[in-house]
Amino acid sequence: VNLPAQAYASSNLALSTTLPSSPGFHGSKACPNPPGTLNRHAMTEIVPVISATGLYTPPDSISNEELVESFNAYVARFNADHAAEIAAGTVNELQPSSAEFIEKASGIKARHVISKAPILDPAIMAPRWAERPNEEISVLAEIGVAAARDALARAGRDAADIDAVLCAASNMQRPYPAMAIEIQAALGIEGFAFDMNVACSSATFGIQTAADYVRAGHARSVLVVSPEICSGHLNWRDRDSHFIFGDVATAVLVEAVEMAPPRHWEIVGTRLKTVFSNNIRNNFGFLNRATPETAGAADKLFVQEGRKVFKEVVPMVAAMIAEEADRLGLQGALRRLWLHQANQGMNRLIAQRVLGHEANDDESPTVLDTYGNTSSAGSIIAFHLHSEDLAPGDTGVICSFGAGYSAGTVFVRKVA
Ligand code: COA
């Protein structure tokens, strides 16, 4: 891609993590190079922005009450079928779930899913659809394409304008060919595409990656697509987690400011962090066939130590947002937090620590109640549905956190 050399004299240049902290910094010429980085003085800065976002929401939704009714029917059946072993103490009696517990513990009231009836069937409790031939688009690619088309339409963009597609999500349809290339082909995009998986933080890591491609001049317009069919990795028979996830797809269009529509979001700064943890795991993988005796074990689906995650991630993420806001000179200026949507209590605590007071719905909007946890898509849905009303100049942060641990922040400022 040949990019026109153009200086961006306007203020508020996007700051990558490789740029130094300086709230008063307005342009690459004022930027001393951090050790070990390229000589940016010699380069013309290309500014990446968010041009538009897109969303695909499956029409079907499961309420807590429907979910619990199905789960409890399964529990009753299991306990009846294993009555003798339970009486003998060789099998544990299963405990029923409760809609009140789910809403109180998580804030989730319902979740959208692609395949409702089989999930609610106590004899199945998993999504089901006919396997598609290789000539047909895969299910994940299909919902990714729907979200991508939404973002392209909002930006008034043609496929011909896009240079790259990143499929940034927790689970891919298959190891290869890449989902991103399938989405690229379905949209008729030239250039390059690849998959990246950073669990719940895939989308924010994808936005920074896209922004870096734009800054480096490797692409002018990059689609970051996050199709999340979380119903496929959720153990619907596990009382501790059966209520957590939902299905959705989001897309974020990251572009050089010169080609962006007048109404866009400046990427003021991004920061990524990973810290190894065993508290959220999914051990499903291609080497499972090397140990067939454990291939169907519970850890081949999503498992977590929810309490530990809650306790460890809240301080980590609150400190990360606060430090980065400080570095960018945005302390006290954040109008809205679009937080990862996993647990309402976590979000309340993080927002309180960042803002210094209890956040209202306007400051920290929730989509968790109707979408459940949608992994990497959660903070993007919140941003997509709750950003129109902000005024030009308003700033906010898109923030994800989850397995890895991984956490990502994207600070944005509304333009026009
Ligand atoms: N219905 C009724 N009771 C249930 C239940 C259910 N579905 N699931 C668990 N319980 C019970 C437990 O058995 C436990 O009972 P006990 O006190 O008698 O032992 C009690 O409720 C509390 O269980 P616990 O698992 O400690 O609940 P919690 O308050 O930690 O809430 C989560 C569970 C998962 C909602 C919460 O820990 C969470 O969301 N953590 C953050 C997870 C996260 O962000 N993960 C990232 C994923 S990407």
XYZ file of C-alpha atoms and ligand atoms in Angstrom:
464
model
C 0.000 0.000 0.000
C 1.440 3.323 -0.999
C 0.566 5.965 1.469
C 0.663 9.630 0.556
C 3.228 11.506 2.590
C 1.246 13.978 4.594
C 2.027 15.807 7.766
C -0.612 15.873 10.453
C -0.289 19.279 11.931
C -3.486 18.956 13.916
C -3.134 18.445 17.620
C -3.745 15.314 19.674
C -1.699 12.847 17.731
C -2.446 9.260 18.528
C 0.053 7.865 20.985
C 1.177 4.283 20.685
C 2.675 2.483 23.622
C 6.063 3.114 22.093
C 5.669 6.860 22.447
C 6.659 8.643 25.633
C 4.208 10.086 28.083
C 3.714 13.768 27.684
C 0.279 15.327 28.034
C 1.458 18.386 26.156
C 2.789 16.401 23.197
C 1.233 17.570 19.923
C 3.186 16.161 17.045
C 5.997 13.832 16.177
C 8.584 16.587 15.934
C 8.314 17.195 19.675
C 8.801 13.528 20.398
C 12.138 12.343 21.744
C 12.741 8.729 20.790
C 12.523 6.222 23.605
C 15.572 3.949 23.696
C 15.414 1.107 21.238
C 12.705 2.576 19.024
C 12.856 3.720 15.425
C 13.930 7.233 14.620
C 10.462 8.653 14.345
C 11.779 12.181 13.689
C 12.546 11.154 10.173
C 9.088 9.725 9.592
C 5.842 11.453 8.814
C 3.322 10.509 11.433
C 0.229 8.701 10.193
C -2.603 8.971 12.673
C -4.902 5.969 13.180
C -8.515 6.552 14.238
C -11.642 4.462 14.735
C -13.890 5.250 11.766
C -16.832 3.053 12.719
C -17.931 -0.031 14.594
C -20.382 -2.779 13.637
C -22.491 -5.302 15.507
C -24.277 -8.546 14.725
C -26.686 -9.775 17.405
C -28.279 -13.229 16.990
C -32.076 -12.816 17.114
C -32.646 -15.547 19.720
C -32.081 -14.879 23.398
C -32.250 -17.083 26.511
C -33.487 -15.540 29.773
C -32.116 -16.669 33.137
C -35.483 -18.245 33.878
C -35.478 -20.327 30.666
C -31.869 -21.340 31.274
C -32.471 -22.381 34.876
C -35.608 -24.330 33.981
C -33.626 -26.380 31.457
C -30.619 -26.780 33.789
C -32.791 -27.910 36.675
C -34.585 -30.419 34.456
C -31.160 -31.843 33.593
C -30.209 -31.950 37.300
C -33.452 -33.735 38.239
C -32.910 -36.260 35.457
C -29.258 -36.834 36.399
C -30.048 -37.294 40.089
C -32.892 -39.710 39.285
C -30.705 -41.690 36.884
C -27.913 -41.903 39.493
C -30.042 -42.309 42.604
C -28.343 -45.558 43.663
C -24.783 -44.180 43.248
C -25.749 -40.964 45.019
C -27.183 -42.997 47.920
C -23.988 -45.094 47.977
C -21.859 -41.937 47.999
C -20.038 -42.763 44.777
C -21.635 -39.937 42.742
C -22.264 -36.398 43.955
C -25.849 -35.202 43.829
C -26.142 -32.202 41.502
C -27.514 -28.950 42.918
C -30.084 -26.835 41.108
C -29.284 -23.411 39.674
C -31.181 -20.224 40.446
C -32.080 -17.197 38.321
C -31.809 -14.927 41.363
C -28.261 -16.144 42.074
C -27.210 -15.582 38.488
C -28.438 -12.003 38.327
C -27.118 -11.110 41.789
C -23.678 -12.729 41.285
C -23.072 -11.541 37.726
C -25.605 -8.916 36.580
C -26.618 -11.159 33.656
C -30.337 -11.441 32.882
C -30.226 -12.972 29.392
C -27.825 -13.863 26.568
C -28.177 -14.062 22.785
C -27.359 -17.398 21.160
C -27.218 -18.750 17.633
C -28.720 -22.141 18.448
C -31.296 -21.775 21.223
C -33.410 -24.947 21.216
C -30.554 -27.507 21.492
C -28.910 -25.498 24.288
C -32.168 -25.586 26.259
C -32.788 -29.278 25.533
C -31.689 -31.118 28.726
C -30.646 -34.065 26.576
C -28.272 -31.934 24.456
C -27.227 -28.681 26.219
C -24.933 -27.510 23.412
C -25.380 -25.604 20.151
C -26.189 -27.761 17.136
C -26.202 -27.135 13.401
C -25.432 -29.106 10.266
C -21.744 -29.202 9.379
C -21.107 -26.939 6.428
C -19.185 -28.044 3.356
C -15.880 -26.278 2.685
C -17.511 -24.410 -0.199
C -19.891 -22.648 2.207
C -18.926 -19.854 4.559
C -18.363 -21.047 8.131
C -20.705 -19.929 10.900
C -18.118 -17.783 12.695
C -17.061 -16.105 9.455
C -20.694 -15.476 8.566
C -21.485 -13.532 11.729
C -18.125 -11.759 11.484
C -19.007 -10.663 7.960
C -22.392 -9.362 9.166
C -20.703 -7.199 11.828
C -18.040 -6.080 9.342
C -20.665 -5.025 6.779
C -22.377 -2.960 9.469
C -19.101 -1.145 10.264
C -18.304 -0.600 6.561
C -21.781 0.838 5.902
C -21.503 3.211 8.852
C -18.153 4.478 7.571
C -19.445 4.692 3.976
C -16.653 2.363 3.007
C -16.245 -0.114 0.130
C -14.401 -3.396 0.466
C -11.927 -2.005 -2.069
C -10.810 0.585 0.494
C -9.791 -2.010 3.100
C -6.189 -3.223 3.228
C -6.273 -5.795 6.029
C -8.579 -7.924 8.160
C -7.721 -9.127 11.643
C -9.992 -11.767 13.116
C -9.443 -11.110 16.810
C -11.452 -13.555 18.910
C -11.299 -16.185 21.658
C -12.032 -19.186 19.475
C -11.620 -19.801 15.777
C -13.669 -22.155 13.627
C -10.576 -24.272 12.902
C -6.789 -23.910 12.977
C -6.540 -23.063 9.237
C -7.224 -21.590 6.787
C -7.548 -18.479 8.946
C -11.003 -17.153 9.765
C -9.739 -13.699 8.863
C -8.881 -14.833 5.325
C -12.328 -16.394 4.957
C -13.918 -13.112 6.084
C -11.585 -11.173 3.784
C -12.640 -13.346 0.823
C -16.359 -13.087 1.652
C -16.084 -9.284 1.712
C -13.937 -9.117 -1.426
C -11.034 -7.395 0.297
C -7.515 -7.447 -1.118
C -4.358 -7.181 0.984
C -3.758 -9.475 3.947
C -5.606 -11.084 6.836
C -4.765 -13.191 9.870
C -6.252 -14.512 13.102
C -5.207 -13.482 16.570
C -6.429 -14.870 19.873
C -5.920 -12.997 23.127
C -9.084 -14.430 24.736
C -11.336 -11.697 26.156
C -8.809 -9.024 25.196
C -8.593 -10.005 21.526
C -10.450 -6.925 20.248
C -8.419 -4.309 22.124
C -5.173 -6.069 21.207
C -6.526 -6.135 17.642
C -7.228 -2.396 17.679
C -3.686 -1.630 18.835
C -2.262 -3.994 16.210
C -4.395 -2.348 13.511
C -3.386 1.126 14.718
C 0.277 0.096 14.583
C -0.126 -1.142 10.985
C -1.673 2.199 10.046
C 1.046 4.159 11.860
C 3.779 2.107 10.230
C 2.259 2.637 6.789
C 1.568 -1.054 6.137
C -2.170 -0.434 5.769
C -4.485 2.558 5.670
C -7.720 0.828 6.608
C -7.910 -2.271 8.822
C -10.993 -4.229 9.897
C -10.792 -5.847 13.331
C -13.533 -8.485 13.441
C -14.496 -10.337 16.638
C -16.995 -13.157 16.070
C -17.645 -14.823 19.419
C -19.769 -17.991 19.561
C -19.131 -18.490 23.255
C -22.003 -20.990 23.500
C -19.606 -23.437 21.820
C -17.045 -23.410 24.632
C -19.438 -23.002 27.558
C -20.214 -26.068 29.658
C -24.009 -25.701 29.882
C -24.070 -28.534 32.458
C -21.786 -26.712 34.924
C -23.799 -24.878 37.583
C -20.910 -22.501 38.388
C -20.615 -21.174 34.848
C -23.620 -22.240 32.722
C -25.053 -18.710 32.748
C -21.962 -16.747 31.760
C -21.645 -16.520 27.990
C -23.553 -15.400 24.909
C -22.964 -15.197 21.130
C -22.331 -12.036 19.097
C -19.965 -10.489 16.543
C -18.420 -7.032 16.471
C -16.210 -5.157 14.036
C -14.003 -2.090 14.428
C -12.676 -0.134 11.459
C -9.277 1.442 12.182
C -8.087 3.885 9.523
C -5.635 6.658 8.748
C -7.328 9.917 9.749
C -6.987 11.345 6.264
C -9.464 8.813 4.840
C -11.769 8.568 7.877
C -15.278 10.049 7.796
C -15.530 13.457 9.538
C -17.215 11.781 12.505
C -14.701 9.384 14.028
C -12.813 8.539 17.199
C -9.217 9.578 17.636
C -7.135 6.843 19.290
C -5.447 8.896 21.989
C -3.445 6.005 23.402
C -3.425 2.271 23.904
C -1.875 -0.036 26.441
C -1.741 -3.800 26.636
C -0.794 -6.076 29.512
C -0.548 -9.825 30.103
C 0.187 -11.697 33.325
C 0.103 -15.499 33.341
C -2.724 -17.096 35.325
C -4.326 -20.542 35.505
C -7.599 -19.117 36.831
C -9.337 -19.040 33.450
C -8.510 -21.931 31.173
C -9.711 -23.926 28.215
C -7.435 -26.896 27.511
C -9.127 -27.859 24.253
C -6.590 -28.219 21.480
C -5.133 -30.301 18.702
C -2.898 -32.260 21.066
C -5.909 -33.579 23.015
C -5.766 -36.618 20.744
C -2.411 -37.490 22.302
C -4.241 -38.130 25.583
C -7.594 -39.586 24.490
C -8.431 -40.655 28.039
C -9.031 -36.997 29.034
C -10.393 -35.718 25.718
C -13.925 -35.225 27.080
C -12.926 -33.816 30.483
C -14.474 -30.603 31.827
C -11.274 -28.620 31.273
C -11.664 -29.054 27.497
C -14.336 -26.360 27.785
C -14.200 -23.012 29.619
C -13.325 -23.366 33.325
C -12.491 -20.671 35.836
C -11.932 -19.801 39.471
C -14.403 -16.932 39.362
C -13.719 -15.548 42.832
C -9.955 -15.449 42.258
C -10.426 -13.799 38.870
C -12.630 -11.179 40.441
C -10.136 -10.417 43.233
C -7.005 -10.370 41.089
C -8.256 -8.649 37.961
C -10.106 -5.710 39.541
C -6.994 -4.057 41.077
C -4.845 -4.892 38.045
C -7.249 -3.299 35.571
C -8.168 -0.292 37.731
C -4.471 0.535 38.179
C -3.783 0.022 34.478
C -6.531 2.442 33.393
C -5.597 5.024 36.027
C -1.866 4.921 35.181
C -2.491 5.186 31.472
C -5.052 7.975 31.899
C -2.461 9.807 33.970
C 0.240 9.251 31.343
C -2.061 10.640 28.661
C -3.105 13.603 30.783
C -6.683 12.322 30.946
C -6.963 11.800 34.695
C -10.336 13.206 35.737
C -11.300 13.801 32.098
C -12.752 10.405 31.208
C -16.378 10.901 30.245
C -17.178 7.206 29.802
C -15.712 3.748 30.523
C -16.676 1.010 28.059
C -15.555 -1.892 30.212
C -15.287 -5.594 29.470
C -18.637 -7.197 30.214
C -18.037 -10.172 32.518
C -19.387 -9.183 35.901
C -21.353 -6.149 37.019
C -19.675 -6.127 40.455
C -16.204 -6.087 38.889
C -17.169 -3.180 36.646
C -18.641 -1.248 39.567
C -15.395 -1.600 41.540
C -13.098 -0.805 38.597
C -15.123 2.281 37.638
C -15.187 3.488 41.223
C -11.411 3.175 41.542
C -10.802 4.949 38.241
C -13.356 7.745 38.637
C -13.074 8.209 42.405
C -16.825 7.854 42.858
C -19.542 5.311 42.182
C -20.173 5.297 38.424
C -23.679 5.706 37.058
C -24.938 3.942 33.909
C -23.979 6.942 31.828
C -20.350 6.793 32.964
C -20.020 3.004 32.780
C -22.746 1.517 30.578
C -23.761 -2.137 30.841
C -24.684 -4.541 28.063
C -23.985 -7.579 30.232
C -27.618 -7.735 31.341
C -28.922 -8.615 27.864
C -25.771 -9.984 26.136
C -24.076 -11.892 28.968
C -20.300 -12.207 28.703
C -19.391 -12.165 25.009
C -15.636 -12.408 25.571
C -13.643 -9.983 23.408
C -16.784 -8.398 21.955
C -18.198 -7.102 25.263
C -16.463 -3.732 25.571
C -16.915 -3.160 21.822
C -20.691 -3.745 22.077
C -20.794 -1.261 24.982
C -18.875 1.272 22.868
C -20.997 0.604 19.780
C -24.323 1.012 21.577
C -23.336 3.792 23.981
C -21.131 6.306 22.212
C -23.399 8.238 19.822
C -24.498 10.675 22.508
C -20.989 11.864 23.439
C -19.990 15.353 22.306
C -16.976 16.207 20.147
C -13.934 16.398 22.406
C -15.291 13.900 24.932
C -12.856 11.173 25.909
C -13.381 7.645 27.144
C -11.686 4.281 27.411
C -12.523 0.913 25.887
C -11.107 -1.683 28.271
C -11.009 -5.469 28.115
C -9.743 -8.070 30.559
C -9.845 -11.832 30.854
C -8.019 -15.095 30.324
C -4.254 -15.036 30.178
C -4.627 -12.818 32.197
C -4.819 -10.249 29.440
C -5.983 -6.653 29.601
C -6.122 -3.924 26.987
C -7.054 -0.242 27.033
C -7.907 1.969 24.061
C -8.364 5.639 24.995
C -10.480 7.501 22.462
C -11.621 11.075 21.849
C -14.671 11.907 19.768
C -14.039 14.059 16.721
C -17.000 15.969 15.185
N -27.094 -21.129 41.202
C -27.184 -21.074 42.535
N -26.094 -21.105 43.343
C -24.905 -21.193 42.769
C -24.736 -21.251 41.375
C -25.905 -21.222 40.598
N -25.838 -21.267 39.250
N -23.439 -21.299 41.081
C -22.771 -21.294 42.246
N -23.661 -21.217 43.279
C -23.361 -21.200 44.720
C -22.036 -21.833 45.022
O -22.179 -23.229 45.188
C -21.641 -21.139 46.288
O -22.328 -21.730 47.373
P -21.643 -21.845 48.831
O -21.449 -20.444 49.268
O -22.654 -22.602 49.605
O -20.362 -22.562 48.593
C -22.209 -19.739 46.127
O -23.250 -19.860 45.144
C -21.193 -18.753 45.655
O -20.486 -19.293 44.525
P -19.275 -18.570 43.846
O -18.807 -19.393 42.678
O -18.277 -18.207 44.885
O -20.035 -17.276 43.281
P -19.463 -15.851 42.973
O -20.126 -14.885 43.842
O -17.985 -15.817 42.880
O -20.038 -15.622 41.491
C -19.219 -15.608 39.232
C -19.630 -16.476 40.425
C -18.684 -16.528 38.145
C -20.456 -14.881 38.736
C -18.167 -14.579 39.644
O -17.160 -15.185 40.404
C -17.526 -13.853 38.484
O -18.174 -13.369 37.581
N -16.202 -13.713 38.547
C -15.449 -12.996 37.526
C -15.266 -13.930 36.405
C -14.687 -13.287 35.173
O -14.681 -12.115 34.981
N -14.213 -14.129 34.314
C -13.726 -13.718 33.087
C -14.276 -14.657 32.112
S -13.832 -14.164 30.542
